[in-house]
PDB file of C-alpha atoms and ligand atoms in Angstrom:
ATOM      1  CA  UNK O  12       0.000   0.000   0.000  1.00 79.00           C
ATOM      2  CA  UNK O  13       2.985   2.083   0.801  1.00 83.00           C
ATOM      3  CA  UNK O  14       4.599   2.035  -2.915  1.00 86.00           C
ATOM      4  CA  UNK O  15       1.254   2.335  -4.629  1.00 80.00           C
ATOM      5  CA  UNK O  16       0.685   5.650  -2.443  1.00 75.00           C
ATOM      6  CA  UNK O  17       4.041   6.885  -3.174  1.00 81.00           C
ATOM      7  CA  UNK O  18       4.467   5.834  -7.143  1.00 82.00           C
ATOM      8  CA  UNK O  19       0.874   7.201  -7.357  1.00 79.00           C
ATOM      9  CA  UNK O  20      -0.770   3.778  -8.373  1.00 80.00           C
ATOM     10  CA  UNK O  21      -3.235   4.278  -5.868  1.00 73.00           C
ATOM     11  CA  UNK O  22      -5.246   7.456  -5.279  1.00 71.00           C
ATOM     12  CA  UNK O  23      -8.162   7.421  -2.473  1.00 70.00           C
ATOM     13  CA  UNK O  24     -10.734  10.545  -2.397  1.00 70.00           C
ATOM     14  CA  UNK O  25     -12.946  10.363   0.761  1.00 72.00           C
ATOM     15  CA  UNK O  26     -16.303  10.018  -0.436  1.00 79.00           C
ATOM     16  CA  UNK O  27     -18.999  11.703   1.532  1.00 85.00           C
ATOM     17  CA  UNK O  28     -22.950  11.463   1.585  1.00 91.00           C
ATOM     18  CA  UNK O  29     -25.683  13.056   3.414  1.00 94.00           C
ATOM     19  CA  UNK O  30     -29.604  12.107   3.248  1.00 96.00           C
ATOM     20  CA  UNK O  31     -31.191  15.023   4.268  1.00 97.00           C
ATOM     21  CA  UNK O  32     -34.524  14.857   6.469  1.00 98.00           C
ATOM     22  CA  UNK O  33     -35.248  18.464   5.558  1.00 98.00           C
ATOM     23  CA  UNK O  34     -34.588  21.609   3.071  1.00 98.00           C
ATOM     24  CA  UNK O  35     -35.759  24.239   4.232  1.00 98.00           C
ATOM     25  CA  UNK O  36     -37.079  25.897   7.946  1.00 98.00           C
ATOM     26  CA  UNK O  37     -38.497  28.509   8.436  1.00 97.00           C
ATOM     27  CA  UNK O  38     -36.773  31.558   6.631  1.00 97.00           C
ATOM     28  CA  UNK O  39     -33.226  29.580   6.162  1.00 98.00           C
ATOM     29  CA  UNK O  40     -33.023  26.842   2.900  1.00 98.00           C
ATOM     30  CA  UNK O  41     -30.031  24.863   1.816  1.00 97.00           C
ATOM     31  CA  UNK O  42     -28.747  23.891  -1.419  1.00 97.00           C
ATOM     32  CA  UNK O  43     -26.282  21.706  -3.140  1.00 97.00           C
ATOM     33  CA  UNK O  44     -23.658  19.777  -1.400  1.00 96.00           C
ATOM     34  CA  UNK O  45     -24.365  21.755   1.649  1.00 96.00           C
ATOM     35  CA  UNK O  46     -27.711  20.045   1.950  1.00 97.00           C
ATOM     36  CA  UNK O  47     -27.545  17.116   0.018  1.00 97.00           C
ATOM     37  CA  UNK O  48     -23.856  15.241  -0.143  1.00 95.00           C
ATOM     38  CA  UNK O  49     -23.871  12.858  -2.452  1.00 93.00           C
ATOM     39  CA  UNK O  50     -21.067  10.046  -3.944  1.00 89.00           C
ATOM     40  CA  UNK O  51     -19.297  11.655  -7.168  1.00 87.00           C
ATOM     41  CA  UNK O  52     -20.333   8.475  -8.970  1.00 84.00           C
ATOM     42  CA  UNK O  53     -23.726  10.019  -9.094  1.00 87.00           C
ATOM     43  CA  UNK O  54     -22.847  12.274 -11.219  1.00 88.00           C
ATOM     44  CA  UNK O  55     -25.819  14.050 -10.269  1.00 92.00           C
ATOM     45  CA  UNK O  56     -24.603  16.537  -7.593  1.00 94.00           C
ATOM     46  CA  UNK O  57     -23.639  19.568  -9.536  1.00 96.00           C
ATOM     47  CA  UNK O  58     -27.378  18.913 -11.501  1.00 96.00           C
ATOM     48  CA  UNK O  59     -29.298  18.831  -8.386  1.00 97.00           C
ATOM     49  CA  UNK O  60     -27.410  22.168  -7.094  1.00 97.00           C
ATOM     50  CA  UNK O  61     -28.517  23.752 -10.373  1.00 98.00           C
ATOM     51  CA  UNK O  62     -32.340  22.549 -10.076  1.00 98.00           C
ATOM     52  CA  UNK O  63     -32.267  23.655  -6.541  1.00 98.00           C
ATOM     53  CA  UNK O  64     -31.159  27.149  -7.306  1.00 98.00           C
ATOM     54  CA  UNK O  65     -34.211  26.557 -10.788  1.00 98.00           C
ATOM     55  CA  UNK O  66     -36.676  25.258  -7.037  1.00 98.00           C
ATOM     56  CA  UNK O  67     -35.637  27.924  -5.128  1.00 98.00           C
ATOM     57  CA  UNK O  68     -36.179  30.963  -7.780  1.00 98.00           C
ATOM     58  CA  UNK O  69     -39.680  29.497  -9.000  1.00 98.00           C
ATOM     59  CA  UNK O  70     -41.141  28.977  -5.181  1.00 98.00           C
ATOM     60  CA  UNK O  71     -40.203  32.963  -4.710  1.00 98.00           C
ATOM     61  CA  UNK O  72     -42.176  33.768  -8.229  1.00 98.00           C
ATOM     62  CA  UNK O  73     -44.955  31.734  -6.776  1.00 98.00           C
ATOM     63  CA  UNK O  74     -44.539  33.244  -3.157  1.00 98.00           C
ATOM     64  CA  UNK O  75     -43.879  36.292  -3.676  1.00 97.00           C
ATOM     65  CA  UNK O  76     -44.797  37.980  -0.479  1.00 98.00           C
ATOM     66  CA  UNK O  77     -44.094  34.984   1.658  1.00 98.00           C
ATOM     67  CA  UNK O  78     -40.197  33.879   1.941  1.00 98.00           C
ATOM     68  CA  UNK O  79     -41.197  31.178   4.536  1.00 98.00           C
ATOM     69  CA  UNK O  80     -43.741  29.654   1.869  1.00 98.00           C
ATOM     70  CA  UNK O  81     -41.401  29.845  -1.054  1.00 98.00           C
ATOM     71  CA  UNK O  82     -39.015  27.866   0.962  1.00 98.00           C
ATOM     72  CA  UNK O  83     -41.251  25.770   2.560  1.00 98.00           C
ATOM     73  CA  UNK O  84     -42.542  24.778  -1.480  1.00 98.00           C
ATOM     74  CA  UNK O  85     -38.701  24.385  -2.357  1.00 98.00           C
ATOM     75  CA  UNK O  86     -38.334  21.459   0.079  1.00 98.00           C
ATOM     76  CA  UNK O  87     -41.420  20.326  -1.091  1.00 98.00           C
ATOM     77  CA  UNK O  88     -40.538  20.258  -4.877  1.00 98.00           C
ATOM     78  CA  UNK O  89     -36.737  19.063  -4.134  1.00 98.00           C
ATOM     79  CA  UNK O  90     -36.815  16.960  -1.056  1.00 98.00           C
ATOM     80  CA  UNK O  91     -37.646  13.491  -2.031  1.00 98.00           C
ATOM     81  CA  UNK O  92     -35.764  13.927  -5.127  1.00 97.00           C
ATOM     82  CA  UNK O  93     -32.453  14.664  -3.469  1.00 97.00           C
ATOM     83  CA  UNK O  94     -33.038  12.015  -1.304  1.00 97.00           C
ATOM     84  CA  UNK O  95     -33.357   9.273  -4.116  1.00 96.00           C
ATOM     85  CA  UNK O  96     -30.543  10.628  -5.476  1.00 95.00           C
ATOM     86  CA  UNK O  97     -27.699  10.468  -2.643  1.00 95.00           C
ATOM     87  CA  UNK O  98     -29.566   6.644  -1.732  1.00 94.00           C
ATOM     88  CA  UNK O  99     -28.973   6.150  -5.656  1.00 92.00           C
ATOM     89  CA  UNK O 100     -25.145   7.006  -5.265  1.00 88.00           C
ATOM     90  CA  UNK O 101     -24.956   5.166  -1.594  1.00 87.00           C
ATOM     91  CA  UNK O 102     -26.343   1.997  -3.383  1.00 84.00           C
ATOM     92  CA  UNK O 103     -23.959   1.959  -6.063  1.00 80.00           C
ATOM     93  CA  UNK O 104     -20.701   2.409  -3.998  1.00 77.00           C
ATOM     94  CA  UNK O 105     -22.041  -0.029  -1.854  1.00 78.00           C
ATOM     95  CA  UNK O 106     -22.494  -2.661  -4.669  1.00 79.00           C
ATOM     96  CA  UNK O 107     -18.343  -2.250  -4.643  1.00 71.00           C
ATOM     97  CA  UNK O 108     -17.893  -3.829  -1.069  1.00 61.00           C
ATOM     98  CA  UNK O 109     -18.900  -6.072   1.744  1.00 53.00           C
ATOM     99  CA  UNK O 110     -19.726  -9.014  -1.102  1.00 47.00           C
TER     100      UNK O 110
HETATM  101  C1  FAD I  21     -14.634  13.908  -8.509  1.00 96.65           C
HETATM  102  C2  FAD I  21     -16.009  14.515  -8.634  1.00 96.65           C
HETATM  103  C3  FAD I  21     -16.743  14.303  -9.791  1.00 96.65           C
HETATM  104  C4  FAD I  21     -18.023  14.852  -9.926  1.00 96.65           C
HETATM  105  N1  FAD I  21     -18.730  14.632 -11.073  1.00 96.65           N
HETATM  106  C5  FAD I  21     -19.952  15.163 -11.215  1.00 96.65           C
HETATM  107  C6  FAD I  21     -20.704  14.968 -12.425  1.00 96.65           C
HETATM  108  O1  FAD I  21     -20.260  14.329 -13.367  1.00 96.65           O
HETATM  109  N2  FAD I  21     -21.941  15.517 -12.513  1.00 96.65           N
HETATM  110  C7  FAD I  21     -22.486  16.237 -11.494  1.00 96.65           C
HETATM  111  O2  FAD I  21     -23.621  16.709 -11.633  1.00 96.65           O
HETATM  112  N3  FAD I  21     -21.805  16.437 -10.340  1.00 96.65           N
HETATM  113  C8  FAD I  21     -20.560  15.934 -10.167  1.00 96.65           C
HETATM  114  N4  FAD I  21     -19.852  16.136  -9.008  1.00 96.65           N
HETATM  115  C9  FAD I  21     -20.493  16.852  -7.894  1.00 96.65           C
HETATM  116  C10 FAD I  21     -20.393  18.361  -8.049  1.00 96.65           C
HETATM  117  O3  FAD I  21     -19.066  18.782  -8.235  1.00 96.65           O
HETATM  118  C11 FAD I  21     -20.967  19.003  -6.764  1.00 96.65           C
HETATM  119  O4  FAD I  21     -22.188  18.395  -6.416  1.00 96.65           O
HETATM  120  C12 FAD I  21     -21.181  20.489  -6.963  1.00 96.65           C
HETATM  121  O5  FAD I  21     -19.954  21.116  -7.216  1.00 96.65           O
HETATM  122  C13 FAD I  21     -21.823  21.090  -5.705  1.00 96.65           C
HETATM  123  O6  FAD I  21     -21.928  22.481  -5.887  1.00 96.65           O
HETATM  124  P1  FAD I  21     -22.085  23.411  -4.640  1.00 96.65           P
HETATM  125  O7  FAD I  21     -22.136  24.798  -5.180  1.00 96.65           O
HETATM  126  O8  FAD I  21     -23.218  22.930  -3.789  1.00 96.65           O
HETATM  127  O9  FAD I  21     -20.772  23.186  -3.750  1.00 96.65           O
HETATM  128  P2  FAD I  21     -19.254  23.497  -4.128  1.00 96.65           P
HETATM  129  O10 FAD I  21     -18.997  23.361  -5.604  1.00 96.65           O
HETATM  130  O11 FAD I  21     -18.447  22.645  -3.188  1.00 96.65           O
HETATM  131  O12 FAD I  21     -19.090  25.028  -3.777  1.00 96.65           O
HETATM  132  C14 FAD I  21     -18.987  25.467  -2.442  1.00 96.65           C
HETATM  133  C15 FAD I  21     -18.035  26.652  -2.427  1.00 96.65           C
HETATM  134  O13 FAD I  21     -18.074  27.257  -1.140  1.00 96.65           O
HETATM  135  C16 FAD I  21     -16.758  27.562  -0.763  1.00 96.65           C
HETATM  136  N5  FAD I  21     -16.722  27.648   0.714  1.00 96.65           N
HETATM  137  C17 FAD I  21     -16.733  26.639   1.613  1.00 96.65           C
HETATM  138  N6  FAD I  21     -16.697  27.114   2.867  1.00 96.65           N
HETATM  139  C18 FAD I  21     -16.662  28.456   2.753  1.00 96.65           C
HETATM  140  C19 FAD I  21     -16.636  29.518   3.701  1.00 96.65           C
HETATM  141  N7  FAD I  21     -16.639  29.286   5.005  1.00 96.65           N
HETATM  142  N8  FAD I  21     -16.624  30.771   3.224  1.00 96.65           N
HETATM  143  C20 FAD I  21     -16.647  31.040   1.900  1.00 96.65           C
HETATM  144  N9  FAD I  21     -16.681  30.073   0.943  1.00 96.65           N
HETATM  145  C21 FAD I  21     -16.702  28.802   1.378  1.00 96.65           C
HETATM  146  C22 FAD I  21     -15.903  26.445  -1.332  1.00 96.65           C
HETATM  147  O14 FAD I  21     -14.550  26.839  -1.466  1.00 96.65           O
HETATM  148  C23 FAD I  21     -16.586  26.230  -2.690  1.00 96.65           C
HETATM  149  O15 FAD I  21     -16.047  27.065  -3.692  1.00 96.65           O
HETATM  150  C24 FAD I  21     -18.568  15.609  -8.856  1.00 96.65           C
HETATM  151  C25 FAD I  21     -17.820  15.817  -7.687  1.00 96.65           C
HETATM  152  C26 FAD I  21     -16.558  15.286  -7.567  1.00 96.65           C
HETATM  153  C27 FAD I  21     -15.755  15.517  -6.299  1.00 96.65           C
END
């Protein structure tokens, strides 16, 4: 393990994934990696940052006068989506291992 570190044979990135249980509360939302971690093999993490942000800017067209509503319909809109997502990426890796 030693050589393959050193000659560079062997490169390890720490993989990282969070399911969230919630988006949004109150008048504070999360996006992205921030809220939703998921495993690089996804390749769905930069995608669901960018439909958040789309979420997030349609729920404030629809609730205009309301910031905790808008939010409240981002989670809504994005929540179980995420969720399948990182659980998508989580099943994969895990399909790797522990045979
Ligand atoms: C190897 C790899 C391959 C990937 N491939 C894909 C892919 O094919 N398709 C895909 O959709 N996604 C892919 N992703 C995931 C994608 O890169 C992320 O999901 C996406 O970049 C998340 O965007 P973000 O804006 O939420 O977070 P980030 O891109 O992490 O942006 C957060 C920013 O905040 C800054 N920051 C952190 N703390 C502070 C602080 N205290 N003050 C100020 N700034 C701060 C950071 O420096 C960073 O610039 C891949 C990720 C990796 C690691």
């Amino acid at each position: 393990m030693q050589i393959a570190i050193k000659d560079c044979s062997l490169i390890g990135a720490p993989v990282n994934e969070y399911i969230p249980n919630i988006l949004s509360k109150g008048r504070i939302a999360m996006i992205g990696d921030a809220a939703h971690t998921m495993s690089p093999m996804s390749g769905a993490g930069f995608n669901d940052s960018l439909d958040d942000t789309v979420a997030i800017m349609d729920a404030i067209k629809k609730y205009p006068n309301s910031i905790i509503n808008a939010l409240s319909e981002y989670q809504t809109r994005r929540l179980d989506v995420v969720r399948q997502d990182v659980l998508a990426g989580q099943g994969f890796n895990r399909s790797f291992g522990c045979l």
